mmCIF file with all atom_site columns, C-alpha atoms in Angstrom:
data_model
loop_
_atom_site.group_PDB
_atom_site.id
_atom_site.type_symbol
_atom_site.label_atom_id
_atom_site.label_alt_id
_atom_site.label_comp_id
_atom_site.label_asym_id
_atom_site.label_entity_id
_atom_site.label_seq_id
_atom_site.pdbx_PDB_ins_code
_atom_site.Cartn_x
_atom_site.Cartn_y
_atom_site.Cartn_z
_atom_site.occupancy
_atom_site.B_iso_or_equiv
_atom_site.pdbx_formal_charge
_atom_site.auth_seq_id
_atom_site.auth_comp_id
_atom_site.auth_asym_id
_atom_site.auth_atom_id
_atom_site.pdbx_PDB_model_num
ATOM 1   C CA . GLY A 1 1   ? -17.339 3.529   -3.435  1.00 0.00 ? 1   GLY A CA 1
ATOM 2   C CA . ASN A 1 2   ? -14.726 0.854   -3.845  1.00 0.00 ? 2   ASN A CA 1
ATOM 3   C CA . SER A 1 3   ? -13.913 -1.567  -1.071  1.00 0.00 ? 3   SER A CA 1
ATOM 4   C CA . VAL A 1 4   ? -11.792 -4.655  -0.488  1.00 0.00 ? 4   VAL A CA 1
ATOM 5   C CA . THR A 1 5   ? -12.524 -7.263  2.147   1.00 0.00 ? 5   THR A CA 1
ATOM 6   C CA . GLN A 1 6   ? -9.803  -9.661  3.162   1.00 0.00 ? 6   GLN A CA 1
ATOM 7   C CA . MET A 1 7   ? -9.827  -12.774 5.225   1.00 0.00 ? 7   MET A CA 1
ATOM 8   C CA . GLU A 1 8   ? -9.028  -11.862 8.774   1.00 0.00 ? 8   GLU A CA 1
ATOM 9   C CA . GLY A 1 9   ? -5.850  -13.153 10.244  1.00 0.00 ? 9   GLY A CA 1
ATOM 10  C CA . PRO A 1 10  ? -3.517  -13.929 11.616  1.00 0.00 ? 10  PRO A CA 1
ATOM 11  C CA . VAL A 1 11  ? -2.975  -17.130 9.678   1.00 0.00 ? 11  VAL A CA 1
ATOM 12  C CA . THR A 1 12  ? -0.518  -19.649 11.080  1.00 0.00 ? 12  THR A CA 1
ATOM 13  C CA . LEU A 1 13  ? 0.633   -22.598 8.994   1.00 0.00 ? 13  LEU A CA 1
ATOM 14  C CA . SER A 1 14  ? 3.276   -25.267 9.040   1.00 0.00 ? 14  SER A CA 1
ATOM 15  C CA . GLU A 1 15  ? 5.864   -25.343 6.303   1.00 0.00 ? 15  GLU A CA 1
ATOM 16  C CA . GLU A 1 16  ? 4.643   -27.022 3.078   1.00 0.00 ? 16  GLU A CA 1
ATOM 17  C CA . ALA A 1 17  ? 0.981   -26.439 3.969   1.00 0.00 ? 17  ALA A CA 1
ATOM 18  C CA . PHE A 1 18  ? -1.500  -25.090 1.430   1.00 0.00 ? 18  PHE A CA 1
ATOM 19  C CA . LEU A 1 19  ? -2.360  -21.417 1.717   1.00 0.00 ? 19  LEU A CA 1
ATOM 20  C CA . THR A 1 20  ? -5.517  -19.583 0.804   1.00 0.00 ? 20  THR A CA 1
ATOM 21  C CA . ILE A 1 21  ? -6.191  -15.968 1.708   1.00 0.00 ? 21  ILE A CA 1
ATOM 22  C CA . ASN A 1 22  ? -9.629  -14.848 0.617   1.00 0.00 ? 22  ASN A CA 1
ATOM 23  C CA . CYS A 1 23  ? -10.248 -11.461 -0.960  1.00 0.00 ? 23  CYS A CA 1
ATOM 24  C CA . THR A 1 24  ? -13.488 -10.029 -2.302  1.00 0.00 ? 24  THR A CA 1
ATOM 25  C CA . TYR A 1 25  ? -14.105 -6.600  -3.686  1.00 0.00 ? 25  TYR A CA 1
ATOM 26  C CA . THR A 1 26  ? -16.749 -4.058  -4.548  1.00 0.00 ? 26  THR A CA 1
ATOM 27  C CA . ALA A 1 27  ? -16.043 -1.663  -7.369  1.00 0.00 ? 27  ALA A CA 1
ATOM 28  C CA . THR A 1 28  ? -17.643 0.299   -10.148 1.00 0.00 ? 28  THR A CA 1
ATOM 29  C CA . GLY A 1 29  ? -16.349 -0.336  -13.612 1.00 0.00 ? 29  GLY A CA 1
ATOM 30  C CA . TYR A 1 30  ? -13.523 -2.742  -14.314 1.00 0.00 ? 30  TYR A CA 1
ATOM 31  C CA . PRO A 1 31  ? -10.834 -2.570  -11.660 1.00 0.00 ? 31  PRO A CA 1
ATOM 32  C CA . SER A 1 32  ? -7.357  -4.014  -11.722 1.00 0.00 ? 32  SER A CA 1
ATOM 33  C CA . LEU A 1 33  ? -6.591  -6.323  -8.808  1.00 0.00 ? 33  LEU A CA 1
ATOM 34  C CA . PHE A 1 34  ? -3.371  -6.769  -6.887  1.00 0.00 ? 34  PHE A CA 1
ATOM 35  C CA . TRP A 1 35  ? -1.729  -8.665  -4.091  1.00 0.00 ? 35  TRP A CA 1
ATOM 36  C CA . TYR A 1 36  ? 1.015   -6.862  -2.208  1.00 0.00 ? 36  TYR A CA 1
ATOM 37  C CA . VAL A 1 37  ? 3.328   -8.377  0.399   1.00 0.00 ? 37  VAL A CA 1
ATOM 38  C CA . GLN A 1 38  ? 5.134   -6.607  3.200   1.00 0.00 ? 38  GLN A CA 1
ATOM 39  C CA . TYR A 1 39  ? 8.066   -8.284  4.910   1.00 0.00 ? 39  TYR A CA 1
ATOM 40  C CA . PRO A 1 40  ? 9.134   -7.026  8.333   1.00 0.00 ? 40  PRO A CA 1
ATOM 41  C CA . GLY A 1 41  ? 10.818  -3.641  8.144   1.00 0.00 ? 41  GLY A CA 1
ATOM 42  C CA . GLU A 1 42  ? 10.287  -3.295  4.395   1.00 0.00 ? 42  GLU A CA 1
ATOM 43  C CA . GLY A 1 43  ? 7.886   -1.500  2.087   1.00 0.00 ? 43  GLY A CA 1
ATOM 44  C CA . LEU A 1 44  ? 4.985   -3.156  0.343   1.00 0.00 ? 44  LEU A CA 1
ATOM 45  C CA . GLN A 1 45  ? 6.023   -5.081  -2.741  1.00 0.00 ? 45  GLN A CA 1
ATOM 46  C CA . LEU A 1 46  ? 3.829   -6.089  -5.627  1.00 0.00 ? 46  LEU A CA 1
ATOM 47  C CA . LEU A 1 47  ? 3.383   -9.853  -5.527  1.00 0.00 ? 47  LEU A CA 1
ATOM 48  C CA . LEU A 1 48  ? 1.043   -10.312 -8.479  1.00 0.00 ? 48  LEU A CA 1
ATOM 49  C CA . LYS A 1 49  ? -1.706  -8.603  -10.405 1.00 0.00 ? 49  LYS A CA 1
ATOM 50  C CA . ALA A 1 50  ? -4.548  -9.151  -12.857 1.00 0.00 ? 50  ALA A CA 1
ATOM 51  C CA . THR A 1 51  ? -6.098  -6.478  -14.995 1.00 0.00 ? 51  THR A CA 1
ATOM 52  C CA . LYS A 1 52  ? -9.174  -8.169  -16.430 1.00 0.00 ? 52  LYS A CA 1
ATOM 53  C CA . ALA A 1 53  ? -11.653 -10.922 -15.699 1.00 0.00 ? 53  ALA A CA 1
ATOM 54  C CA . ASP A 1 54  ? -10.318 -14.500 -15.772 1.00 0.00 ? 54  ASP A CA 1
ATOM 55  C CA . ASP A 1 55  ? -6.715  -13.316 -15.768 1.00 0.00 ? 55  ASP A CA 1
ATOM 56  C CA . LYS A 1 56  ? -4.464  -15.289 -13.461 1.00 0.00 ? 56  LYS A CA 1
ATOM 57  C CA . GLY A 1 57  ? -1.606  -13.508 -11.771 1.00 0.00 ? 57  GLY A CA 1
ATOM 58  C CA . SER A 1 58  ? 1.280   -15.617 -10.540 1.00 0.00 ? 58  SER A CA 1
ATOM 59  C CA . ASN A 1 59  ? 4.653   -15.087 -8.933  1.00 0.00 ? 59  ASN A CA 1
ATOM 60  C CA . LYS A 1 60  ? 6.960   -17.024 -6.588  1.00 0.00 ? 60  LYS A CA 1
ATOM 61  C CA . GLY A 1 61  ? 4.503   -19.916 -6.457  1.00 0.00 ? 61  GLY A CA 1
ATOM 62  C CA . PHE A 1 62  ? 1.576   -17.702 -5.511  1.00 0.00 ? 62  PHE A CA 1
ATOM 63  C CA . GLU A 1 63  ? -1.484  -17.474 -7.742  1.00 0.00 ? 63  GLU A CA 1
ATOM 64  C CA . ALA A 1 64  ? -4.721  -15.531 -7.851  1.00 0.00 ? 64  ALA A CA 1
ATOM 65  C CA . THR A 1 65  ? -7.473  -15.508 -10.467 1.00 0.00 ? 65  THR A CA 1
ATOM 66  C CA . TYR A 1 66  ? -9.660  -12.494 -11.207 1.00 0.00 ? 66  TYR A CA 1
ATOM 67  C CA . ARG A 1 67  ? -13.223 -13.805 -10.821 1.00 0.00 ? 67  ARG A CA 1
ATOM 68  C CA . LYS A 1 68  ? -15.705 -11.183 -11.925 1.00 0.00 ? 68  LYS A CA 1
ATOM 69  C CA . GLU A 1 69  ? -18.740 -13.363 -11.271 1.00 0.00 ? 69  GLU A CA 1
ATOM 70  C CA . THR A 1 70  ? -17.833 -13.776 -7.608  1.00 0.00 ? 70  THR A CA 1
ATOM 71  C CA . THR A 1 71  ? -15.932 -10.474 -7.318  1.00 0.00 ? 71  THR A CA 1
ATOM 72  C CA . SER A 1 72  ? -13.023 -12.345 -5.802  1.00 0.00 ? 72  SER A CA 1
ATOM 73  C CA . PHE A 1 73  ? -9.254  -12.535 -6.092  1.00 0.00 ? 73  PHE A CA 1
ATOM 74  C CA . HIS A 1 74  ? -8.182  -15.227 -3.636  1.00 0.00 ? 74  HIS A CA 1
ATOM 75  C CA . LEU A 1 75  ? -4.476  -15.775 -3.070  1.00 0.00 ? 75  LEU A CA 1
ATOM 76  C CA . GLU A 1 76  ? -3.185  -19.361 -3.076  1.00 0.00 ? 76  GLU A CA 1
ATOM 77  C CA . LYS A 1 77  ? 0.089   -21.174 -2.727  1.00 0.00 ? 77  LYS A CA 1
ATOM 78  C CA . GLY A 1 78  ? 0.491   -24.915 -2.796  1.00 0.00 ? 78  GLY A CA 1
ATOM 79  C CA . SER A 1 79  ? 3.374   -25.213 -0.347  1.00 0.00 ? 79  SER A CA 1
ATOM 80  C CA . VAL A 1 80  ? 4.367   -22.330 1.896   1.00 0.00 ? 80  VAL A CA 1
ATOM 81  C CA . GLN A 1 81  ? 7.819   -21.726 3.279   1.00 0.00 ? 81  GLN A CA 1
ATOM 82  C CA . VAL A 1 82  ? 9.010   -20.000 6.424   1.00 0.00 ? 82  VAL A CA 1
ATOM 83  C CA . SER A 1 83  ? 10.267  -17.182 4.224   1.00 0.00 ? 83  SER A CA 1
ATOM 84  C CA . ASP A 1 84  ? 6.670   -16.477 3.134   1.00 0.00 ? 84  ASP A CA 1
ATOM 85  C CA . SER A 1 85  ? 5.892   -15.118 6.589   1.00 0.00 ? 85  SER A CA 1
ATOM 86  C CA . ALA A 1 86  ? 4.726   -11.558 5.972   1.00 0.00 ? 86  ALA A CA 1
ATOM 87  C CA . VAL A 1 87  ? 1.651   -9.356  5.759   1.00 0.00 ? 87  VAL A CA 1
ATOM 88  C CA . TYR A 1 88  ? -0.395  -9.757  2.585   1.00 0.00 ? 88  TYR A CA 1
ATOM 89  C CA . PHE A 1 89  ? -2.625  -7.013  1.202   1.00 0.00 ? 89  PHE A CA 1
ATOM 90  C CA . CYS A 1 90  ? -5.272  -7.345  -1.460  1.00 0.00 ? 90  CYS A CA 1
ATOM 91  C CA . ALA A 1 91  ? -5.926  -4.148  -3.398  1.00 0.00 ? 91  ALA A CA 1
ATOM 92  C CA . LEU A 1 92  ? -7.706  -2.742  -6.395  1.00 0.00 ? 92  LEU A CA 1
ATOM 93  C CA . SER A 1 93  ? -7.359  0.263   -8.644  1.00 0.00 ? 93  SER A CA 1
ATOM 94  C CA . GLU A 1 94  ? -9.937  1.650   -10.974 1.00 0.00 ? 94  GLU A CA 1
ATOM 95  C CA . GLY A 1 95  ? -7.620  1.691   -13.950 1.00 0.00 ? 95  GLY A CA 1
ATOM 96  C CA . ALA A 1 96  ? -4.726  -0.241  -15.416 1.00 0.00 ? 96  ALA A CA 1
ATOM 97  C CA . GLY A 1 97  ? -2.719  2.824   -16.255 1.00 0.00 ? 97  GLY A CA 1
ATOM 98  C CA . GLY A 1 98  ? -2.214  6.460   -15.546 1.00 0.00 ? 98  GLY A CA 1
ATOM 99  C CA . THR A 1 99  ? -2.389  8.026   -12.142 1.00 0.00 ? 99  THR A CA 1
ATOM 100 C CA . SER A 1 100 ? -5.349  5.807   -11.285 1.00 0.00 ? 100 SER A CA 1
ATOM 101 C CA . TYR A 1 101 ? -2.851  2.957   -11.065 1.00 0.00 ? 101 TYR A CA 1
ATOM 102 C CA . GLY A 1 102 ? -1.556  4.302   -7.798  1.00 0.00 ? 102 GLY A CA 1
ATOM 103 C CA . LYS A 1 103 ? -4.927  5.142   -6.292  1.00 0.00 ? 103 LYS A CA 1
ATOM 104 C CA . LEU A 1 104 ? -5.267  1.842   -4.577  1.00 0.00 ? 104 LEU A CA 1
ATOM 105 C CA . THR A 1 105 ? -8.026  0.646   -2.302  1.00 0.00 ? 105 THR A CA 1
ATOM 106 C CA . PHE A 1 106 ? -6.544  -1.854  0.136   1.00 0.00 ? 106 PHE A CA 1
ATOM 107 C CA . GLY A 1 107 ? -7.897  -4.644  2.258   1.00 0.00 ? 107 GLY A CA 1
ATOM 108 C CA . GLN A 1 108 ? -6.901  -4.618  5.912   1.00 0.00 ? 108 GLN A CA 1
ATOM 109 C CA . GLY A 1 109 ? -4.029  -7.034  5.455   1.00 0.00 ? 109 GLY A CA 1
ATOM 110 C CA . THR A 1 110 ? -3.529  -10.622 6.609   1.00 0.00 ? 110 THR A CA 1
ATOM 111 C CA . ILE A 1 111 ? -0.587  -11.616 8.748   1.00 0.00 ? 111 ILE A CA 1
ATOM 112 C CA . LEU A 1 112 ? 0.843   -14.974 7.708   1.00 0.00 ? 112 LEU A CA 1
ATOM 113 C CA . THR A 1 113 ? 3.223   -16.870 9.947   1.00 0.00 ? 113 THR A CA 1
ATOM 114 C CA . VAL A 1 114 ? 4.775   -20.095 8.719   1.00 0.00 ? 114 VAL A CA 1
ATOM 115 C CA . HIS A 1 115 ? 6.450   -22.405 11.227  1.00 0.00 ? 115 HIS A CA 1
ATOM 116 C CA . PRO A 1 116 ? 9.167   -24.931 10.342  1.00 0.00 ? 116 PRO A CA 1
ATOM 117 C CA . GLY B 2 1   ? 15.596  -2.417  -8.239  1.00 0.00 ? 1   GLY B CA 1
ATOM 118 C CA . ALA B 2 2   ? 13.768  0.775   -7.403  1.00 0.00 ? 2   ALA B CA 1
ATOM 119 C CA . VAL B 2 3   ? 13.713  1.750   -3.756  1.00 0.00 ? 3   VAL B CA 1
ATOM 120 C CA . VAL B 2 4   ? 11.906  4.409   -1.786  1.00 0.00 ? 4   VAL B CA 1
ATOM 121 C CA . SER B 2 5   ? 13.657  5.413   1.397   1.00 0.00 ? 5   SER B CA 1
ATOM 122 C CA . GLN B 2 6   ? 11.246  6.714   4.013   1.00 0.00 ? 6   GLN B CA 1
ATOM 123 C CA . HIS B 2 7   ? 12.433  8.553   7.100   1.00 0.00 ? 7   HIS B CA 1
ATOM 124 C CA . PRO B 2 8   ? 11.949  8.502   10.008  1.00 0.00 ? 8   PRO B CA 1
ATOM 125 C CA . SER B 2 9   ? 10.681  4.984   10.485  1.00 0.00 ? 9   SER B CA 1
ATOM 126 C CA . TRP B 2 10  ? 9.135   5.986   13.781  1.00 0.00 ? 10  TRP B CA 1
ATOM 127 C CA . VAL B 2 11  ? 8.683   9.229   15.638  1.00 0.00 ? 11  VAL B CA 1
ATOM 128 C CA . ILE B 2 12  ? 7.154   10.289  18.933  1.00 0.00 ? 12  ILE B CA 1
ATOM 129 C CA . CYS B 2 13  ? 6.186   13.901  19.418  1.00 0.00 ? 13  CYS B CA 1
ATOM 130 C CA . LYS B 2 14  ? 4.248   16.118  21.773  1.00 0.00 ? 14  LYS B CA 1
ATOM 131 C CA . SER B 2 15  ? 0.789   17.362  20.935  1.00 0.00 ? 15  SER B CA 1
ATOM 132 C CA . GLY B 2 16  ? 0.906   20.659  19.048  1.00 0.00 ? 16  GLY B CA 1
ATOM 133 C CA . THR B 2 17  ? 4.241   20.107  17.361  1.00 0.00 ? 17  THR B CA 1
ATOM 134 C CA . SER B 2 18  ? 4.822   19.481  13.668  1.00 0.00 ? 18  SER B CA 1
ATOM 135 C CA . VAL B 2 19  ? 6.457   16.411  12.216  1.00 0.00 ? 19  VAL B CA 1
ATOM 136 C CA . LYS B 2 20  ? 7.992   15.982  8.779   1.00 0.00 ? 20  LYS B CA 1
ATOM 137 C CA . ILE B 2 21  ? 8.235   12.647  7.003   1.00 0.00 ? 21  ILE B CA 1
ATOM 138 C CA . GLU B 2 22  ? 10.499  12.305  3.993   1.00 0.00 ? 22  GLU B CA 1
ATOM 139 C CA . CYS B 2 23  ? 10.339  9.913   1.089   1.00 0.00 ? 23  CYS B CA 1
ATOM 140 C CA . ARG B 2 24  ? 13.238  9.703   -1.314  1.00 0.00 ? 24  ARG B CA 1
ATOM 141 C CA . SER B 2 25  ? 13.215  7.675   -4.497  1.00 0.00 ? 25  SER B CA 1
ATOM 142 C CA . LEU B 2 26  ? 16.518  5.940   -5.160  1.00 0.00 ? 26  LEU B CA 1
ATOM 143 C CA . ASP B 2 27  ? 17.502  4.835   -8.658  1.00 0.00 ? 27  ASP B CA 1
ATOM 144 C CA . PHE B 2 28  ? 14.328  6.209   -10.221 1.00 0.00 ? 28  PHE B CA 1
ATOM 145 C CA . GLN B 2 29  ? 12.407  9.415   -10.616 1.00 0.00 ? 29  GLN B CA 1
ATOM 146 C CA . ALA B 2 30  ? 9.136   9.534   -8.736  1.00 0.00 ? 30  ALA B CA 1
ATOM 147 C CA . THR B 2 31  ? 7.051   11.783  -10.957 1.00 0.00 ? 31  THR B CA 1
ATOM 148 C CA . THR B 2 32  ? 4.088   10.941  -8.753  1.00 0.00 ? 32  THR B CA 1
ATOM 149 C CA . MET B 2 33  ? 4.038   10.166  -5.055  1.00 0.00 ? 33  MET B CA 1
ATOM 150 C CA . PHE B 2 34  ? 1.073   8.676   -3.229  1.00 0.00 ? 34  PHE B CA 1
ATOM 151 C CA . TRP B 2 35  ? 0.664   9.087   0.525   1.00 0.00 ? 35  TRP B CA 1
ATOM 152 C CA . TYR B 2 36  ? -1.300  6.580   2.600   1.00 0.00 ? 36  TYR B CA 1
ATOM 153 C CA . ARG B 2 37  ? -2.097  6.196   6.252   1.00 0.00 ? 37  ARG B CA 1
ATOM 154 C CA . GLN B 2 38  ? -3.020  3.076   8.159   1.00 0.00 ? 38  GLN B CA 1
ATOM 155 C CA . PHE B 2 39  ? -4.787  2.849   11.481  1.00 0.00 ? 39  PHE B CA 1
ATOM 156 C CA . PRO B 2 40  ? -4.283  -0.269  13.603  1.00 0.00 ? 40  PRO B CA 1
ATOM 157 C CA . LYS B 2 41  ? -6.033  -3.296  12.134  1.00 0.00 ? 41  LYS B CA 1
ATOM 158 C CA . GLN B 2 42  ? -7.418  -1.220  9.279   1.00 0.00 ? 42  GLN B CA 1
ATOM 159 C CA . SER B 2 43  ? -6.681  -0.796  5.615   1.00 0.00 ? 43  SER B CA 1
ATOM 160 C CA . LEU B 2 44  ? -4.233  1.627   4.104   1.00 0.00 ? 44  LEU B CA 1
ATOM 161 C CA . MET B 2 45  ? -6.183  4.718   3.094   1.00 0.00 ? 45  MET B CA 1
ATOM 162 C CA . LEU B 2 46  ? -5.020  7.000   0.317   1.00 0.00 ? 46  LEU B CA 1
ATOM 163 C CA . MET B 2 47  ? -4.533  10.508  1.633   1.00 0.00 ? 47  MET B CA 1
ATOM 164 C CA . ALA B 2 48  ? -3.210  12.418  -1.336  1.00 0.00 ? 48  ALA B CA 1
ATOM 165 C CA . THR B 2 49  ? -1.521  12.249  -4.705  1.00 0.00 ? 49  THR B CA 1
ATOM 166 C CA . SER B 2 50  ? 1.297   14.617  -5.569  1.00 0.00 ? 50  SER B CA 1
ATOM 167 C CA . ASN B 2 51  ? 2.964   15.250  -8.892  1.00 0.00 ? 51  ASN B CA 1
ATOM 168 C CA . GLU B 2 52  ? 6.412   16.761  -8.974  1.00 0.00 ? 52  GLU B CA 1
ATOM 169 C CA . GLY B 2 53  ? 6.212   20.528  -9.145  1.00 0.00 ? 53  GLY B CA 1
ATOM 170 C CA . SER B 2 54  ? 2.445   20.654  -8.609  1.00 0.00 ? 54  SER B CA 1
ATOM 171 C CA . LYS B 2 55  ? 0.115   20.990  -5.673  1.00 0.00 ? 55  LYS B CA 1
ATOM 172 C CA . ALA B 2 56  ? -1.048  17.753  -4.134  1.00 0.00 ? 56  ALA B CA 1
ATOM 173 C CA . THR B 2 57  ? -4.545  16.432  -4.718  1.00 0.00 ? 57  THR B CA 1
ATOM 174 C CA . TYR B 2 58  ? -6.156  15.375  -1.462  1.00 0.00 ? 58  TYR B CA 1
ATOM 175 C CA . GLU B 2 59  ? -8.766  12.682  -0.979  1.00 0.00 ? 59  GLU B CA 1
ATOM 176 C CA . GLN B 2 60  ? -12.103 13.617  0.458   1.00 0.00 ? 60  GLN B CA 1
ATOM 177 C CA . GLY B 2 61  ? -11.972 14.132  4.192   1.00 0.00 ? 61  GLY B CA 1
ATOM 178 C CA . VAL B 2 62  ? -8.224  14.754  4.360   1.00 0.00 ? 62  VAL B CA 1
ATOM 179 C CA . GLU B 2 63  ? -7.337  18.196  5.703   1.00 0.00 ? 63  GLU B CA 1
ATOM 180 C CA . LYS B 2 64  ? -4.827  19.800  3.383   1.00 0.00 ? 64  LYS B CA 1
ATOM 181 C CA . ASP B 2 65  ? -3.809  22.365  5.989   1.00 0.00 ? 65  ASP B CA 1
ATOM 182 C CA . LYS B 2 66  ? -3.114  19.596  8.488   1.00 0.00 ? 66  LYS B CA 1
ATOM 183 C CA . PHE B 2 67  ? -1.171  17.358  6.134   1.00 0.00 ? 67  PHE B CA 1
ATOM 184 C CA . LEU B 2 68  ? 1.174   19.476  4.029   1.00 0.00 ? 68  LEU B CA 1
ATOM 185 C CA . ILE B 2 69  ? 2.702   17.666  1.089   1.00 0.00 ? 69  ILE B CA 1
ATOM 186 C CA . ASN B 2 70  ? 5.642   18.997  -0.860  1.00 0.00 ? 70  ASN B CA 1
ATOM 187 C CA . HIS B 2 71  ? 6.998   17.333  -3.979  1.00 0.00 ? 71  HIS B CA 1
ATOM 188 C CA . ALA B 2 72  ? 9.563   19.819  -5.165  1.00 0.00 ? 72  ALA B CA 1
ATOM 189 C CA . SER B 2 73  ? 11.885  17.381  -6.881  1.00 0.00 ? 73  SER B CA 1
ATOM 190 C CA . LEU B 2 74  ? 11.692  14.101  -8.746  1.00 0.00 ? 74  LEU B CA 1
ATOM 191 C CA . THR B 2 75  ? 13.388  12.275  -5.905  1.00 0.00 ? 75  THR B CA 1
ATOM 192 C CA . LEU B 2 76  ? 11.932  13.830  -2.773  1.00 0.00 ? 76  LEU B CA 1
ATOM 193 C CA . SER B 2 77  ? 8.456   14.231  -1.369  1.00 0.00 ? 77  SER B CA 1
ATOM 194 C CA . THR B 2 78  ? 7.640   15.276  2.175   1.00 0.00 ? 78  THR B CA 1
ATOM 195 C CA . LEU B 2 79  ? 4.571   15.033  4.360   1.00 0.00 ? 79  LEU B CA 1
ATOM 196 C CA . THR B 2 80  ? 4.354   17.440  7.272   1.00 0.00 ? 80  THR B CA 1
ATOM 197 C CA . VAL B 2 81  ? 1.784   16.780  9.966   1.00 0.00 ? 81  VAL B CA 1
ATOM 198 C CA . THR B 2 82  ? 1.151   20.225  11.405  1.00 0.00 ? 82  THR B CA 1
ATOM 199 C CA . SER B 2 83  ? 0.072   20.825  14.981  1.00 0.00 ? 83  SER B CA 1
ATOM 200 C CA . ALA B 2 84  ? -0.147  17.110  15.550  1.00 0.00 ? 84  ALA B CA 1
ATOM 201 C CA . HIS B 2 85  ? -2.687  15.671  17.971  1.00 0.00 ? 85  HIS B CA 1
ATOM 202 C CA . PRO B 2 86  ? -3.090  12.167  19.382  1.00 0.00 ? 86  PRO B CA 1
ATOM 203 C CA . GLU B 2 87  ? -5.710  11.321  16.738  1.00 0.00 ? 87  GLU B CA 1
ATOM 204 C CA . ASP B 2 88  ? -3.029  11.851  14.071  1.00 0.00 ? 88  ASP B CA 1
ATOM 205 C CA . SER B 2 89  ? -1.094  8.899   15.481  1.00 0.00 ? 89  SER B CA 1
ATOM 206 C CA . SER B 2 90  ? -0.916  6.432   12.634  1.00 0.00 ? 90  SER B CA 1
ATOM 207 C CA . PHE B 2 91  ? 1.322   4.594   10.199  1.00 0.00 ? 91  PHE B CA 1
ATOM 208 C CA . TYR B 2 92  ? 2.117   6.733   7.146   1.00 0.00 ? 92  TYR B CA 1
ATOM 209 C CA . ILE B 2 93  ? 3.337   5.143   3.925   1.00 0.00 ? 93  ILE B CA 1
ATOM 210 C CA . CYS B 2 94  ? 4.462   6.699   0.676   1.00 0.00 ? 94  CYS B CA 1
ATOM 211 C CA . SER B 2 95  ? 4.755   5.134   -2.735  1.00 0.00 ? 95  SER B CA 1
ATOM 212 C CA . GLY B 2 96  ? 6.499   6.486   -5.768  1.00 0.00 ? 96  GLY B CA 1
ATOM 213 C CA . TRP B 2 97  ? 5.671   6.027   -9.417  1.00 0.00 ? 97  TRP B CA 1
ATOM 214 C CA . ASP B 2 98  ? 7.494   7.029   -12.566 1.00 0.00 ? 98  ASP B CA 1
ATOM 215 C CA . ARG B 2 99  ? 4.797   7.772   -15.113 1.00 0.00 ? 99  ARG B CA 1
ATOM 216 C CA . TYR B 2 100 ? 7.293   7.852   -17.953 1.00 0.00 ? 100 TYR B CA 1
ATOM 217 C CA . SER B 2 101 ? 8.820   4.459   -17.292 1.00 0.00 ? 101 SER B CA 1
ATOM 218 C CA . GLY B 2 102 ? 5.928   2.550   -18.780 1.00 0.00 ? 102 GLY B CA 1
ATOM 219 C CA . ALA B 2 103 ? 6.398   -0.077  -16.102 1.00 0.00 ? 103 ALA B CA 1
ATOM 220 C CA . ASN B 2 104 ? 3.340   0.893   -14.069 1.00 0.00 ? 104 ASN B CA 1
ATOM 221 C CA . VAL B 2 105 ? 5.114   -0.196  -10.921 1.00 0.00 ? 105 VAL B CA 1
ATOM 222 C CA . LEU B 2 106 ? 4.619   1.426   -7.557  1.00 0.00 ? 106 LEU B CA 1
ATOM 223 C CA . THR B 2 107 ? 7.523   1.417   -5.130  1.00 0.00 ? 107 THR B CA 1
ATOM 224 C CA . PHE B 2 108 ? 6.555   1.720   -1.488  1.00 0.00 ? 108 PHE B CA 1
ATOM 225 C CA . GLY B 2 109 ? 8.508   3.081   1.427   1.00 0.00 ? 109 GLY B CA 1
ATOM 226 C CA . ALA B 2 110 ? 8.727   1.025   4.611   1.00 0.00 ? 110 ALA B CA 1
ATOM 227 C CA . GLY B 2 111 ? 6.421   3.409   6.441   1.00 0.00 ? 111 GLY B CA 1
ATOM 228 C CA . SER B 2 112 ? 6.679   5.867   9.318   1.00 0.00 ? 112 SER B CA 1
ATOM 229 C CA . ARG B 2 113 ? 4.938   5.249   12.608  1.00 0.00 ? 113 ARG B CA 1
ATOM 230 C CA . LEU B 2 114 ? 3.870   8.490   14.261  1.00 0.00 ? 114 LEU B CA 1
ATOM 231 C CA . THR B 2 115 ? 2.856   8.581   17.906  1.00 0.00 ? 115 THR B CA 1
ATOM 232 C CA . VAL B 2 116 ? 1.564   11.864  19.269  1.00 0.00 ? 116 VAL B CA 1
ATOM 233 C CA . LEU B 2 117 ? 1.500   12.139  23.040  1.00 0.00 ? 117 LEU B CA 1
#
């Protein structure tokens, strides 16, 4: 079956530091890959996505590249801010559309704390 | 933007009682609702998929008689944990999707933490 393995946290950084959160996956077929973020007291929000190999998803300074050869989708940001403190989830779905879009397999989540 | 309001955000109940969790889609029609649960320090696991007006489809290993899902309208889906036991204590999250919007965007609720004593 499908699985997603995320870098264990928590991760604590100083403001303006470089961030990497590793994510690798196991899947049959050609999954779509996602990063979701959850701020305290809020629901998960889609941060970025990539639907095919070598695609790069980007949003709010965050980036992740779909690497089929290494089955990875690592999240990076060049300079984090205090407001980036949240829980980050890597996820995959088996399809890019239809109901399969919502059938997500999640990683366990990584807590990021950024200090001023 | 689209919002899913999930209620209650936390609930404590006695073993043997039933608990209902509601998810309401605001500003959009959730033709499909996905229900997840998360154990401490573990991933979110998909429990079931429900389409408005239809019976829910449960993932393997999820007891449909234990976790009753109702999706009677385009803006409301409910999960009822029946005869709850301590092992049902978990974080339950719903997400709504409008299959006709073409946006392919899931909107998640903030989650409900259930503690069964």
